[in-house]
Each structure stands twice: as structure tokens, then as C-alpha cells.
Amino acid sequence: MRIKADLIPEEFKQQYQLHDKIHKGYVYCEIRRGMYGLPQSGKIANDLLKKRLAPHGYYEVQHTPGLWKHET
């Protein structure tokens, strides 16, 4: 995976010693695990989205999966 070095926060670059790994403005990394392609990946992603949006007043519309509304 190629990530533009400018998008990585400076504190991350320092913490993970990425400065010496930047090549032509990019950091290259290998993805060793991922949930994409798993049968349950949609449910995992939706549960995570629900967990992150709920504290901000959003809820999923009951009869339209993937549609989120705010409490106001």
C-alpha cells in the first residue's frame, strides 16, 4: 500500500520512525490483515459505524439499512 507522507501526522512519523522510510514522498507498507472479503465484514463495519456515530446523535433508520439520521 502506498500512503502519501504528507497525510501522515508528524507525531505518527516520529512514533513509528517513518522518516527514514519515506521514498519520493510516499511511505510503502504491507497489509498483513484485513476484513475485506470476509462474509461478516459488512456487519463488522456497520457495528463499528454505529458505535462511532451514536455518541454524536445519529441512528440508523429502521427500514433503510445504511441510512443514518440525526436526532434533531
PDB file of N, CA, C, O and CB in Angstrom:
ATOM      1  N   MET A   1       0.852  -1.151   0.000  1.00  0.00           N
ATOM      2  CA  MET A   1       0.000   0.000   0.000  1.00  0.00           C
ATOM      3  C   MET A   1       0.908   1.227   0.000  1.00  0.00           C
ATOM      4  O   MET A   1       1.947   1.236   0.659  1.00  0.00           O
ATOM      5  CB  MET A   1      -0.975  -0.009   1.218  1.00  0.00           C
ATOM      6  N   ARG A   2       0.518   2.246  -0.730  1.00  0.00           N
ATOM      7  CA  ARG A   2       1.285   3.478  -0.810  1.00  0.00           C
ATOM      8  C   ARG A   2       0.488   4.604  -0.152  1.00  0.00           C
ATOM      9  O   ARG A   2      -0.666   4.844  -0.507  1.00  0.00           O
ATOM     10  CB  ARG A   2       1.627   3.826  -2.287  1.00  0.00           C
ATOM     11  N   ILE A   3       1.106   5.288   0.803  1.00  0.00           N
ATOM     12  CA  ILE A   3       0.459   6.386   1.528  1.00  0.00           C
ATOM     13  C   ILE A   3       1.305   7.637   1.347  1.00  0.00           C
ATOM     14  O   ILE A   3       2.513   7.617   1.584  1.00  0.00           O
ATOM     15  CB  ILE A   3       0.277   6.043   3.051  1.00  0.00           C
ATOM     16  N   LYS A   4       0.671   8.717   0.930  1.00  0.00           N
ATOM     17  CA  LYS A   4       1.394   9.975   0.764  1.00  0.00           C
ATOM     18  C   LYS A   4       1.885  10.442   2.135  1.00  0.00           C
ATOM     19  O   LYS A   4       1.096  10.550   3.074  1.00  0.00           O
ATOM     20  CB  LYS A   4       0.488  11.063   0.091  1.00  0.00           C
ATOM     21  N   ALA A   5       3.167  10.713   2.251  1.00  0.00           N
ATOM     22  CA  ALA A   5       3.786  11.056   3.533  1.00  0.00           C
ATOM     23  C   ALA A   5       3.183  12.315   4.145  1.00  0.00           C
ATOM     24  O   ALA A   5       3.133  12.441   5.368  1.00  0.00           O
ATOM     25  CB  ALA A   5       5.281  11.239   3.356  1.00  0.00           C
ATOM     26  N   ASP A   6       2.726  13.249   3.312  1.00  0.00           N
ATOM     27  CA  ASP A   6       2.130  14.493   3.815  1.00  0.00           C
ATOM     28  C   ASP A   6       0.836  14.252   4.589  1.00  0.00           C
ATOM     29  O   ASP A   6       0.437  15.089   5.399  1.00  0.00           O
ATOM     30  CB  ASP A   6       1.859  15.441   2.661  1.00  0.00           C
ATOM     31  N   LEU A   7       0.183  13.124   4.350  1.00  0.00           N
ATOM     32  CA  LEU A   7      -1.089  12.822   5.014  1.00  0.00           C
ATOM     33  C   LEU A   7      -0.901  12.189   6.398  1.00  0.00           C
ATOM     34  O   LEU A   7      -1.850  12.084   7.175  1.00  0.00           O
ATOM     35  CB  LEU A   7      -1.914  11.895   4.141  1.00  0.00           C
ATOM     36  N   ILE A   8       0.319  11.775   6.690  1.00  0.00           N
ATOM     37  CA  ILE A   8       0.600  11.125   7.971  1.00  0.00           C
ATOM     38  C   ILE A   8       0.997  12.191   8.987  1.00  0.00           C
ATOM     39  O   ILE A   8       1.927  12.957   8.734  1.00  0.00           O
ATOM     40  CB  ILE A   8       1.724  10.050   7.824  1.00  0.00           C
ATOM     41  N   PRO A   9       0.318  12.257  10.129  1.00  0.00           N
ATOM     42  CA  PRO A   9       0.667  13.258  11.152  1.00  0.00           C
ATOM     43  C   PRO A   9       2.119  13.098  11.620  1.00  0.00           C
ATOM     44  O   PRO A   9       2.643  11.987  11.702  1.00  0.00           O
ATOM     45  CB  PRO A   9      -0.287  13.143  12.361  1.00  0.00           C
ATOM     46  N   GLU A  10       2.741  14.214  11.918  1.00  0.00           N
ATOM     47  CA  GLU A  10       4.151  14.229  12.334  1.00  0.00           C
ATOM     48  C   GLU A  10       4.403  13.342  13.553  1.00  0.00           C
ATOM     49  O   GLU A  10       5.431  12.669  13.629  1.00  0.00           O
ATOM     50  CB  GLU A  10       4.590  15.658  12.642  1.00  0.00           C
ATOM     51  N   GLU A  11       3.466  13.340  14.508  1.00  0.00           N
ATOM     52  CA  GLU A  11       3.655  12.511  15.706  1.00  0.00           C
ATOM     53  C   GLU A  11       3.686  11.022  15.362  1.00  0.00           C
ATOM     54  O   GLU A  11       4.395  10.258  16.017  1.00  0.00           O
ATOM     55  CB  GLU A  11       2.539  12.786  16.723  1.00  0.00           C
ATOM     56  N   PHE A  12       2.926  10.594  14.343  1.00  0.00           N
ATOM     57  CA  PHE A  12       2.959   9.199  13.909  1.00  0.00           C
ATOM     58  C   PHE A  12       4.303   8.888  13.255  1.00  0.00           C
ATOM     59  O   PHE A  12       4.881   7.825  13.482  1.00  0.00           O
ATOM     60  CB  PHE A  12       1.798   8.903  12.930  1.00  0.00           C
ATOM     61  N   LYS A  13       4.793   9.821  12.445  1.00  0.00           N
ATOM     62  CA  LYS A  13       6.081   9.617  11.783  1.00  0.00           C
ATOM     63  C   LYS A  13       7.187   9.432  12.818  1.00  0.00           C
ATOM     64  O   LYS A  13       8.071   8.592  12.649  1.00  0.00           O
ATOM     65  CB  LYS A  13       6.409  10.805  10.855  1.00  0.00           C
ATOM     66  N   GLN A  14       7.132  10.222  13.889  1.00  0.00           N
ATOM     67  CA  GLN A  14       8.141  10.112  14.939  1.00  0.00           C
ATOM     68  C   GLN A  14       7.963   8.819  15.740  1.00  0.00           C
ATOM     69  O   GLN A  14       8.931   8.099  15.983  1.00  0.00           O
ATOM     70  CB  GLN A  14       8.072  11.329  15.874  1.00  0.00           C
ATOM     71  N   GLN A  15       6.737   8.531  16.144  1.00  0.00           N
ATOM     72  CA  GLN A  15       6.470   7.363  16.978  1.00  0.00           C
ATOM     73  C   GLN A  15       6.871   6.058  16.277  1.00  0.00           C
ATOM     74  O   GLN A  15       7.423   5.156  16.908  1.00  0.00           O
ATOM     75  CB  GLN A  15       4.989   7.319  17.355  1.00  0.00           C
ATOM     76  N   TYR A  16       6.593   5.964  14.974  1.00  0.00           N
ATOM     77  CA  TYR A  16       6.870   4.734  14.230  1.00  0.00           C
ATOM     78  C   TYR A  16       8.131   4.834  13.376  1.00  0.00           C
ATOM     79  O   TYR A  16       8.393   3.972  12.538  1.00  0.00           O
ATOM     80  CB  TYR A  16       5.690   4.390  13.350  1.00  0.00           C
ATOM     81  N   GLN A  17       8.909   5.894  13.596  1.00  0.00           N
ATOM     82  CA  GLN A  17      10.187   6.100  12.908  1.00  0.00           C
ATOM     83  C   GLN A  17      10.036   5.959  11.390  1.00  0.00           C
ATOM     84  O   GLN A  17      10.733   5.170  10.752  1.00  0.00           O
ATOM     85  CB  GLN A  17      11.234   5.103  13.424  1.00  0.00           C
ATOM     86  N   LEU A  18       9.120   6.735  10.836  1.00  0.00           N
ATOM     87  CA  LEU A  18       8.820   6.644   9.409  1.00  0.00           C
ATOM     88  C   LEU A  18       9.670   7.565   8.546  1.00  0.00           C
ATOM     89  O   LEU A  18       9.674   7.417   7.324  1.00  0.00           O
ATOM     90  CB  LEU A  18       7.379   6.951   9.180  1.00  0.00           C
ATOM     91  N   HIS A  19      10.387   8.507   9.141  1.00  0.00           N
ATOM     92  CA  HIS A  19      11.137   9.483   8.346  1.00  0.00           C
ATOM     93  C   HIS A  19      12.139   8.814   7.407  1.00  0.00           C
ATOM     94  O   HIS A  19      12.315   9.259   6.272  1.00  0.00           O
ATOM     95  CB  HIS A  19      11.865  10.453   9.264  1.00  0.00           C
ATOM     96  N   ASP A  20      12.790   7.757   7.865  1.00  0.00           N
ATOM     97  CA  ASP A  20      13.762   7.085   7.011  1.00  0.00           C
ATOM     98  C   ASP A  20      13.114   6.107   6.034  1.00  0.00           C
ATOM     99  O   ASP A  20      13.799   5.508   5.205  1.00  0.00           O
ATOM    100  CB  ASP A  20      14.769   6.356   7.863  1.00  0.00           C
ATOM    101  N   LYS A  21      11.794   5.946   6.130  1.00  0.00           N
ATOM    102  CA  LYS A  21      11.077   5.034   5.241  1.00  0.00           C
ATOM    103  C   LYS A  21      10.311   5.774   4.145  1.00  0.00           C
ATOM    104  O   LYS A  21       9.626   5.144   3.339  1.00  0.00           O
ATOM    105  CB  LYS A  21      10.117   4.177   6.045  1.00  0.00           C
ATOM    106  N   ILE A  22      10.418   7.098   4.106  1.00  0.00           N
ATOM    107  CA  ILE A  22       9.747   7.891   3.082  1.00  0.00           C
ATOM    108  C   ILE A  22      10.579   7.839   1.813  1.00  0.00           C
ATOM    109  O   ILE A  22      11.770   8.150   1.828  1.00  0.00           O
ATOM    110  CB  ILE A  22       9.532   9.362   3.550  1.00  0.00           C
ATOM    111  N   HIS A  23       9.941   7.439   0.703  1.00  0.00           N
ATOM    112  CA  HIS A  23      10.616   7.332  -0.590  1.00  0.00           C
ATOM    113  C   HIS A  23       9.810   8.108  -1.627  1.00  0.00           C
ATOM    114  O   HIS A  23       8.672   7.755  -1.940  1.00  0.00           O
ATOM    115  CB  HIS A  23      10.786   5.835  -1.020  1.00  0.00           C
ATOM    116  N   LYS A  24      10.412   9.162  -2.149  1.00  0.00           N
ATOM    117  CA  LYS A  24       9.768  10.018  -3.160  1.00  0.00           C
ATOM    118  C   LYS A  24       8.406  10.525  -2.692  1.00  0.00           C
ATOM    119  O   LYS A  24       7.459  10.598  -3.474  1.00  0.00           O
ATOM    120  CB  LYS A  24       9.606   9.252  -4.477  1.00  0.00           C
ATOM    121  N   GLY A  25       8.316  10.875  -1.401  1.00  0.00           N
ATOM    122  CA  GLY A  25       7.099  11.466  -0.857  1.00  0.00           C
ATOM    123  C   GLY A  25       6.043  10.479  -0.390  1.00  0.00           C
ATOM    124  O   GLY A  25       4.949  10.882   0.003  1.00  0.00           O
ATOM    125  N   TYR A  26       6.358   9.189  -0.428  1.00  0.00           N
ATOM    126  CA  TYR A  26       5.397   8.166  -0.040  1.00  0.00           C
ATOM    127  C   TYR A  26       6.003   7.201   0.969  1.00  0.00           C
ATOM    128  O   TYR A  26       7.216   7.001   1.015  1.00  0.00           O
ATOM    129  CB  TYR A  26       4.907   7.406  -1.265  1.00  0.00           C
ATOM    130  N   VAL A  27       5.131   6.610   1.771  1.00  0.00           N
ATOM    131  CA  VAL A  27       5.503   5.522   2.652  1.00  0.00           C
ATOM    132  C   VAL A  27       4.806   4.279   2.107  1.00  0.00           C
ATOM    133  O   VAL A  27       3.599   4.286   1.867  1.00  0.00           O
ATOM    134  CB  VAL A  27       5.106   5.816   4.158  1.00  0.00           C
ATOM    135  N   TYR A  28       5.572   3.228   1.918  1.00  0.00           N
ATOM    136  CA  TYR A  28       5.027   1.973   1.408  1.00  0.00           C
ATOM    137  C   TYR A  28       4.915   0.990   2.568  1.00  0.00           C
ATOM    138  O   TYR A  28       5.832   0.860   3.379  1.00  0.00           O
ATOM    139  CB  TYR A  28       5.917   1.391   0.260  1.00  0.00           C
ATOM    140  N   CYS A  29       3.787   0.304   2.633  1.00  0.00           N
ATOM    141  CA  CYS A  29       3.599  -0.662   3.714  1.00  0.00           C
ATOM    142  C   CYS A  29       2.893  -1.905   3.188  1.00  0.00           C
ATOM    143  O   CYS A  29       2.221  -1.875   2.156  1.00  0.00           O
ATOM    144  CB  CYS A  29       2.794  -0.036   4.873  1.00  0.00           C
ATOM    145  N   GLU A  30       3.061  -2.977   3.912  1.00  0.00           N
ATOM    146  CA  GLU A  30       2.437  -4.249   3.568  1.00  0.00           C
ATOM    147  C   GLU A  30       1.240  -4.464   4.471  1.00  0.00           C
ATOM    148  O   GLU A  30       1.338  -4.309   5.688  1.00  0.00           O
ATOM    149  CB  GLU A  30       3.442  -5.424   3.692  1.00  0.00           C
ATOM    150  N   ILE A  31       0.118  -4.819   3.882  1.00  0.00           N
ATOM    151  CA  ILE A  31      -1.088  -5.111   4.653  1.00  0.00           C
ATOM    152  C   ILE A  31      -1.077  -6.613   4.947  1.00  0.00           C
ATOM    153  O   ILE A  31      -1.074  -7.443   4.038  1.00  0.00           O
ATOM    154  CB  ILE A  31      -2.403  -4.677   3.875  1.00  0.00           C
ATOM    155  N   ARG A  32      -1.072  -6.930   6.220  1.00  0.00           N
ATOM    156  CA  ARG A  32      -0.998  -8.344   6.609  1.00  0.00           C
ATOM    157  C   ARG A  32      -2.349  -8.903   7.022  1.00  0.00           C
ATOM    158  O   ARG A  32      -2.571 -10.112   6.951  1.00  0.00           O
ATOM    159  CB  ARG A  32      -0.013  -8.521   7.743  1.00  0.00           C
ATOM    160  N   ARG A  33      -3.240  -8.041   7.448  1.00  0.00           N
ATOM    161  CA  ARG A  33      -4.576  -8.481   7.837  1.00  0.00           C
ATOM    162  C   ARG A  33      -5.598  -7.492   7.306  1.00  0.00           C
ATOM    163  O   ARG A  33      -5.307  -6.310   7.120  1.00  0.00           O
ATOM    164  CB  ARG A  33      -4.695  -8.622   9.378  1.00  0.00           C
ATOM    165  N   GLY A  34      -6.766  -7.982   7.073  1.00  0.00           N
ATOM    166  CA  GLY A  34      -7.851  -7.116   6.633  1.00  0.00           C
ATOM    167  C   GLY A  34      -9.160  -7.846   6.754  1.00  0.00           C
ATOM    168  O   GLY A  34      -9.193  -9.077   6.769  1.00  0.00           O
ATOM    169  N   MET A  35     -10.233  -7.105   6.839  1.00  0.00           N
ATOM    170  CA  MET A  35     -11.530  -7.759   6.963  1.00  0.00           C
ATOM    171  C   MET A  35     -12.260  -7.805   5.623  1.00  0.00           C
ATOM    172  O   MET A  35     -13.331  -8.405   5.531  1.00  0.00           O
ATOM    173  CB  MET A  35     -12.387  -7.040   8.003  1.00  0.00           C
ATOM    174  N   TYR A  36     -11.705  -7.185   4.585  1.00  0.00           N
ATOM    175  CA  TYR A  36     -12.365  -7.160   3.293  1.00  0.00           C
ATOM    176  C   TYR A  36     -12.389  -8.553   2.691  1.00  0.00           C
ATOM    177  O   TYR A  36     -11.385  -9.265   2.702  1.00  0.00           O
ATOM    178  CB  TYR A  36     -11.669  -6.179   2.350  1.00  0.00           C
ATOM    179  N   GLY A  37     -13.526  -8.928   2.176  1.00  0.00           N
ATOM    180  CA  GLY A  37     -13.671 -10.246   1.597  1.00  0.00           C
ATOM    181  C   GLY A  37     -14.256 -11.271   2.544  1.00  0.00           C
ATOM    182  O   GLY A  37     -14.690 -12.338   2.113  1.00  0.00           O
ATOM    183  N   LEU A  38     -14.272 -10.962   3.824  1.00  0.00           N
ATOM    184  CA  LEU A  38     -14.870 -11.885   4.774  1.00  0.00           C
ATOM    185  C   LEU A  38     -16.395 -11.780   4.684  1.00  0.00           C
ATOM    186  O   LEU A  38     -16.918 -10.687   4.464  1.00  0.00           O
ATOM    187  CB  LEU A  38     -14.375 -11.591   6.219  1.00  0.00           C
ATOM    188  N   PRO A  39     -17.108 -12.875   4.847  1.00  0.00           N
ATOM    189  CA  PRO A  39     -18.564 -12.820   4.788  1.00  0.00           C
ATOM    190  C   PRO A  39     -19.165 -11.874   5.833  1.00  0.00           C
ATOM    191  O   PRO A  39     -20.195 -11.249   5.581  1.00  0.00           O
ATOM    192  CB  PRO A  39     -19.132 -14.208   4.973  1.00  0.00           C
ATOM    193  N   GLN A  40     -18.535 -11.767   6.994  1.00  0.00           N
ATOM    194  CA  GLN A  40     -19.076 -10.946   8.072  1.00  0.00           C
ATOM    195  C   GLN A  40     -18.538  -9.511   8.063  1.00  0.00           C
ATOM    196  O   GLN A  40     -18.822  -8.752   8.990  1.00  0.00           O
ATOM    197  CB  GLN A  40     -18.767 -11.591   9.399  1.00  0.00           C
ATOM    198  N   SER A  41     -17.770  -9.120   7.040  1.00  0.00           N
ATOM    199  CA  SER A  41     -17.147  -7.792   7.035  1.00  0.00           C
ATOM    200  C   SER A  41     -18.184  -6.662   7.032  1.00  0.00           C
ATOM    201  O   SER A  41     -17.960  -5.626   7.658  1.00  0.00           O
ATOM    202  CB  SER A  41     -16.234  -7.653   5.822  1.00  0.00           C
ATOM    203  N   GLY A  42     -19.311  -6.845   6.338  1.00  0.00           N
ATOM    204  CA  GLY A  42     -20.353  -5.812   6.313  1.00  0.00           C
ATOM    205  C   GLY A  42     -20.932  -5.556   7.693  1.00  0.00           C
ATOM    206  O   GLY A  42     -21.135  -4.407   8.085  1.00  0.00           O
ATOM    207  N   LYS A  43     -21.194  -6.607   8.418  1.00  0.00           N
ATOM    208  CA  LYS A  43     -21.738  -6.469   9.777  1.00  0.00           C
ATOM    209  C   LYS A  43     -20.723  -5.820  10.707  1.00  0.00           C
ATOM    210  O   LYS A  43     -21.076  -4.958  11.513  1.00  0.00           O
ATOM    211  CB  LYS A  43     -22.158  -7.839  10.333  1.00  0.00           C
ATOM    212  N   ILE A  44     -19.467  -6.230  10.599  1.00  0.00           N
ATOM    213  CA  ILE A  44     -18.411  -5.649  11.442  1.00  0.00           C
ATOM    214  C   ILE A  44     -18.291  -4.154  11.162  1.00  0.00           C
ATOM    215  O   ILE A  44     -18.213  -3.354  12.095  1.00  0.00           O
ATOM    216  CB  ILE A  44     -17.046  -6.357  11.192  1.00  0.00           C
ATOM    217  N   ALA A  45     -18.275  -3.770   9.890  1.00  0.00           N
ATOM    218  CA  ALA A  45     -18.155  -2.361   9.521  1.00  0.00           C
ATOM    219  C   ALA A  45     -19.365  -1.564   9.998  1.00  0.00           C
ATOM    220  O   ALA A  45     -19.212  -0.445  10.487  1.00  0.00           O
ATOM    221  CB  ALA A  45     -17.996  -2.218   8.004  1.00  0.00           C
ATOM    222  N   ASN A  46     -20.567  -2.128   9.862  1.00  0.00           N
ATOM    223  CA  ASN A  46     -21.775  -1.436  10.293  1.00  0.00           C
ATOM    224  C   ASN A  46     -21.811  -1.262  11.807  1.00  0.00           C
ATOM    225  O   ASN A  46     -22.206  -0.204  12.298  1.00  0.00           O
ATOM    226  CB  ASN A  46     -23.010  -2.193   9.826  1.00  0.00           C
ATOM    227  N   ASP A  47     -21.409  -2.277  12.544  1.00  0.00           N
ATOM    228  CA  ASP A  47     -21.353  -2.175  14.008  1.00  0.00           C
ATOM    229  C   ASP A  47     -20.367  -1.100  14.455  1.00  0.00           C
ATOM    230  O   ASP A  47     -20.634  -0.361  15.403  1.00  0.00           O
ATOM    231  CB  ASP A  47     -20.964  -3.523  14.620  1.00  0.00           C
ATOM    232  N   LEU A  48     -19.232  -1.017  13.775  1.00  0.00           N
ATOM    233  CA  LEU A  48     -18.234  -0.003  14.102  1.00  0.00           C
ATOM    234  C   LEU A  48     -18.767   1.399  13.782  1.00  0.00           C
ATOM    235  O   LEU A  48     -18.574   2.337  14.556  1.00  0.00           O
ATOM    236  CB  LEU A  48     -16.923  -0.269  13.332  1.00  0.00           C
ATOM    237  N   LEU A  49     -19.435   1.528  12.640  1.00  0.00           N
ATOM    238  CA  LEU A  49     -20.020   2.822  12.268  1.00  0.00           C
ATOM    239  C   LEU A  49     -21.073   3.248  13.284  1.00  0.00           C
ATOM    240  O   LEU A  49     -21.115   4.411  13.685  1.00  0.00           O
ATOM    241  CB  LEU A  49     -20.641   2.753  10.859  1.00  0.00           C
ATOM    242  N   LYS A  50     -21.922   2.311  13.702  1.00  0.00           N
ATOM    243  CA  LYS A  50     -22.952   2.594  14.688  1.00  0.00           C
ATOM    244  C   LYS A  50     -22.326   3.069  16.002  1.00  0.00           C
ATOM    245  O   LYS A  50     -22.799   4.027  16.615  1.00  0.00           O
ATOM    246  CB  LYS A  50     -23.818   1.350  14.925  1.00  0.00           C
ATOM    247  N   LYS A  51     -21.259   2.386  16.426  1.00  0.00           N
ATOM    248  CA  LYS A  51     -20.564   2.734  17.666  1.00  0.00           C
ATOM    249  C   LYS A  51     -19.970   4.142  17.598  1.00  0.00           C
ATOM    250  O   LYS A  51     -19.972   4.873  18.588  1.00  0.00           O
ATOM    251  CB  LYS A  51     -19.460   1.714  17.958  1.00  0.00           C
ATOM    252  N   ARG A  52     -19.466   4.511  16.431  1.00  0.00           N
ATOM    253  CA  ARG A  52     -18.819   5.821  16.286  1.00  0.00           C
ATOM    254  C   ARG A  52     -19.809   6.960  16.059  1.00  0.00           C
ATOM    255  O   ARG A  52     -19.526   8.096  16.439  1.00  0.00           O
ATOM    256  CB  ARG A  52     -17.840   5.781  15.141  1.00  0.00           C
ATOM    257  N   LEU A  53     -20.953   6.688  15.457  1.00  0.00           N
ATOM    258  CA  LEU A  53     -21.924   7.744  15.175  1.00  0.00           C
ATOM    259  C   LEU A  53     -22.896   7.997  16.328  1.00  0.00           C
ATOM    260  O   LEU A  53     -23.357   9.123  16.512  1.00  0.00           O
ATOM    261  CB  LEU A  53     -22.701   7.395  13.935  1.00  0.00           C
ATOM    262  N   ALA A  54     -23.208   6.962  17.102  1.00  0.00           N
ATOM    263  CA  ALA A  54     -24.186   7.084  18.190  1.00  0.00           C
ATOM    264  C   ALA A  54     -23.852   8.200  19.183  1.00  0.00           C
ATOM    265  O   ALA A  54     -24.760   8.938  19.566  1.00  0.00           O
ATOM    266  CB  ALA A  54     -24.285   5.773  18.932  1.00  0.00           C
ATOM    267  N   PRO A  55     -22.600   8.363  19.620  1.00  0.00           N
ATOM    268  CA  PRO A  55     -22.301   9.431  20.576  1.00  0.00           C
ATOM    269  C   PRO A  55     -22.553  10.839  20.016  1.00  0.00           C
ATOM    270  O   PRO A  55     -22.647  11.806  20.773  1.00  0.00           O
ATOM    271  CB  PRO A  55     -20.862   9.319  21.020  1.00  0.00           C
ATOM    272  N   HIS A  56     -22.658  10.942  18.703  1.00  0.00           N
ATOM    273  CA  HIS A  56     -22.878  12.246  18.072  1.00  0.00           C
ATOM    274  C   HIS A  56     -24.338  12.465  17.687  1.00  0.00           C
ATOM    275  O   HIS A  56     -24.661  13.418  16.978  1.00  0.00           O
ATOM    276  CB  HIS A  56     -22.002  12.380  16.841  1.00  0.00           C
ATOM    277  N   GLY A  57     -25.223  11.579  18.157  1.00  0.00           N
ATOM    278  CA  GLY A  57     -26.651  11.768  17.959  1.00  0.00           C
ATOM    279  C   GLY A  57     -27.224  11.154  16.695  1.00  0.00           C
ATOM    280  O   GLY A  57     -28.337  11.504  16.301  1.00  0.00           O
ATOM    281  N   TYR A  58     -26.503  10.253  16.047  1.00  0.00           N
ATOM    282  CA  TYR A  58     -27.009   9.628  14.825  1.00  0.00           C
ATOM    283  C   TYR A  58     -27.531   8.235  15.127  1.00  0.00           C
ATOM    284  O   TYR A  58     -27.034   7.550  16.021  1.00  0.00           O
ATOM    285  CB  TYR A  58     -25.913   9.565  13.746  1.00  0.00           C
ATOM    286  N   TYR A  59     -28.544   7.824  14.366  1.00  0.00           N
ATOM    287  CA  TYR A  59     -29.088   6.478  14.496  1.00  0.00           C
ATOM    288  C   TYR A  59     -29.435   5.968  13.106  1.00  0.00           C
ATOM    289  O   TYR A  59     -29.709   6.753  12.198  1.00  0.00           O
ATOM    290  CB  TYR A  59     -30.339   6.457  15.433  1.00  0.00           C
ATOM    291  N   GLU A  60     -29.421   4.657  12.946  1.00  0.00           N
ATOM    292  CA  GLU A  60     -29.728   4.054  11.655  1.00  0.00           C
ATOM    293  C   GLU A  60     -31.243   3.948  11.492  1.00  0.00           C
ATOM    294  O   GLU A  60     -31.945   3.501  12.399  1.00  0.00           O
ATOM    295  CB  GLU A  60     -29.062   2.657  11.523  1.00  0.00           C
ATOM    296  N   VAL A  61     -31.733   4.360  10.336  1.00  0.00           N
ATOM    297  CA  VAL A  61     -33.165   4.285  10.054  1.00  0.00           C
ATOM    298  C   VAL A  61     -33.558   2.811   9.996  1.00  0.00           C
ATOM    299  O   VAL A  61     -32.892   2.003   9.348  1.00  0.00           O
ATOM    300  CB  VAL A  61     -33.526   5.024   8.712  1.00  0.00           C
ATOM    301  N   GLN A  62     -34.656   2.473  10.687  1.00  0.00           N
ATOM    302  CA  GLN A  62     -35.039   1.075  10.882  1.00  0.00           C
ATOM    303  C   GLN A  62     -35.284   0.321   9.576  1.00  0.00           C
ATOM    304  O   GLN A  62     -34.831  -0.814   9.431  1.00  0.00           O
ATOM    305  CB  GLN A  62     -36.274   1.008  11.731  1.00  0.00           C
ATOM    306  N   HIS A  63     -35.985   0.926   8.635  1.00  0.00           N
ATOM    307  CA  HIS A  63     -36.383   0.202   7.424  1.00  0.00           C
ATOM    308  C   HIS A  63     -35.476   0.478   6.229  1.00  0.00           C
ATOM    309  O   HIS A  63     -35.747  -0.002   5.128  1.00  0.00           O
ATOM    310  CB  HIS A  63     -37.797   0.559   7.064  1.00  0.00           C
ATOM    311  N   THR A  64     -34.395   1.249   6.431  1.00  0.00           N
ATOM    312  CA  THR A  64     -33.472   1.554   5.340  1.00  0.00           C
ATOM    313  C   THR A  64     -32.034   1.369   5.826  1.00  0.00           C
ATOM    314  O   THR A  64     -31.409   2.327   6.280  1.00  0.00           O
ATOM    315  CB  THR A  64     -33.693   3.003   4.811  1.00  0.00           C
ATOM    316  N   PRO A  65     -31.509   0.156   5.736  1.00  0.00           N
ATOM    317  CA  PRO A  65     -30.142  -0.080   6.188  1.00  0.00           C
ATOM    318  C   PRO A  65     -29.152   0.824   5.447  1.00  0.00           C
ATOM    319  O   PRO A  65     -29.243   0.999   4.232  1.00  0.00           O
ATOM    320  CB  PRO A  65     -29.763  -1.554   5.990  1.00  0.00           C
ATOM    321  N   GLY A  66     -28.221   1.386   6.191  1.00  0.00           N
ATOM    322  CA  GLY A  66     -27.219   2.263   5.612  1.00  0.00           C
ATOM    323  C   GLY A  66     -27.605   3.728   5.598  1.00  0.00           C
ATOM    324  O   GLY A  66     -26.779   4.580   5.271  1.00  0.00           O
ATOM    325  N   LEU A  67     -28.856   4.041   5.949  1.00  0.00           N
ATOM    326  CA  LEU A  67     -29.309   5.429   6.029  1.00  0.00           C
ATOM    327  C   LEU A  67     -29.306   5.855   7.493  1.00  0.00           C
ATOM    328  O   LEU A  67     -29.920   5.211   8.343  1.00  0.00           O
ATOM    329  CB  LEU A  67     -30.731   5.600   5.397  1.00  0.00           C
ATOM    330  N   TRP A  68     -28.605   6.951   7.770  1.00  0.00           N
ATOM    331  CA  TRP A  68     -28.448   7.443   9.141  1.00  0.00           C
ATOM    332  C   TRP A  68     -29.113   8.786   9.273  1.00  0.00           C
ATOM    333  O   TRP A  68     -29.017   9.618   8.371  1.00  0.00           O
ATOM    334  CB  TRP A  68     -26.965   7.539   9.536  1.00  0.00           C
ATOM    335  N   LYS A  69     -29.795   9.016  10.395  1.00  0.00           N
ATOM    336  CA  LYS A  69     -30.439  10.297  10.676  1.00  0.00           C
ATOM    337  C   LYS A  69     -29.933  10.836  12.003  1.00  0.00           C
ATOM    338  O   LYS A  69     -29.482  10.089  12.871  1.00  0.00           O
ATOM    339  CB  LYS A  69     -31.980  10.152  10.699  1.00  0.00           C
ATOM    340  N   HIS A  70     -30.019  12.124  12.132  1.00  0.00           N
ATOM    341  CA  HIS A  70     -29.626  12.774  13.395  1.00  0.00           C
ATOM    342  C   HIS A  70     -30.879  12.938  14.246  1.00  0.00           C
ATOM    343  O   HIS A  70     -31.982  13.064  13.715  1.00  0.00           O
ATOM    344  CB  HIS A  70     -28.927  14.173  13.141  1.00  0.00           C
ATOM    345  N   GLU A  71     -30.710  12.938  15.554  1.00  0.00           N
ATOM    346  CA  GLU A  71     -31.849  13.025  16.493  1.00  0.00           C
ATOM    347  C   GLU A  71     -32.621  14.320  16.372  1.00  0.00           C
ATOM    348  O   GLU A  71     -33.784  14.369  16.773  1.00  0.00           O
ATOM    349  CB  GLU A  71     -31.364  12.876  17.914  1.00  0.00           C
ATOM    350  N   THR A  72     -32.026  15.372  15.836  1.00  0.00           N
ATOM    351  CA  THR A  72     -32.729  16.667  15.753  1.00  0.00           C
ATOM    352  C   THR A  72     -33.757  16.695  14.673  1.00  0.00           C
ATOM    353  O   THR A  72     -34.425  17.711  14.483  1.00  0.00           O
ATOM    354  CB  THR A  72     -31.759  17.780  15.525  1.00  0.00           C
TER     355      THR A  72
END
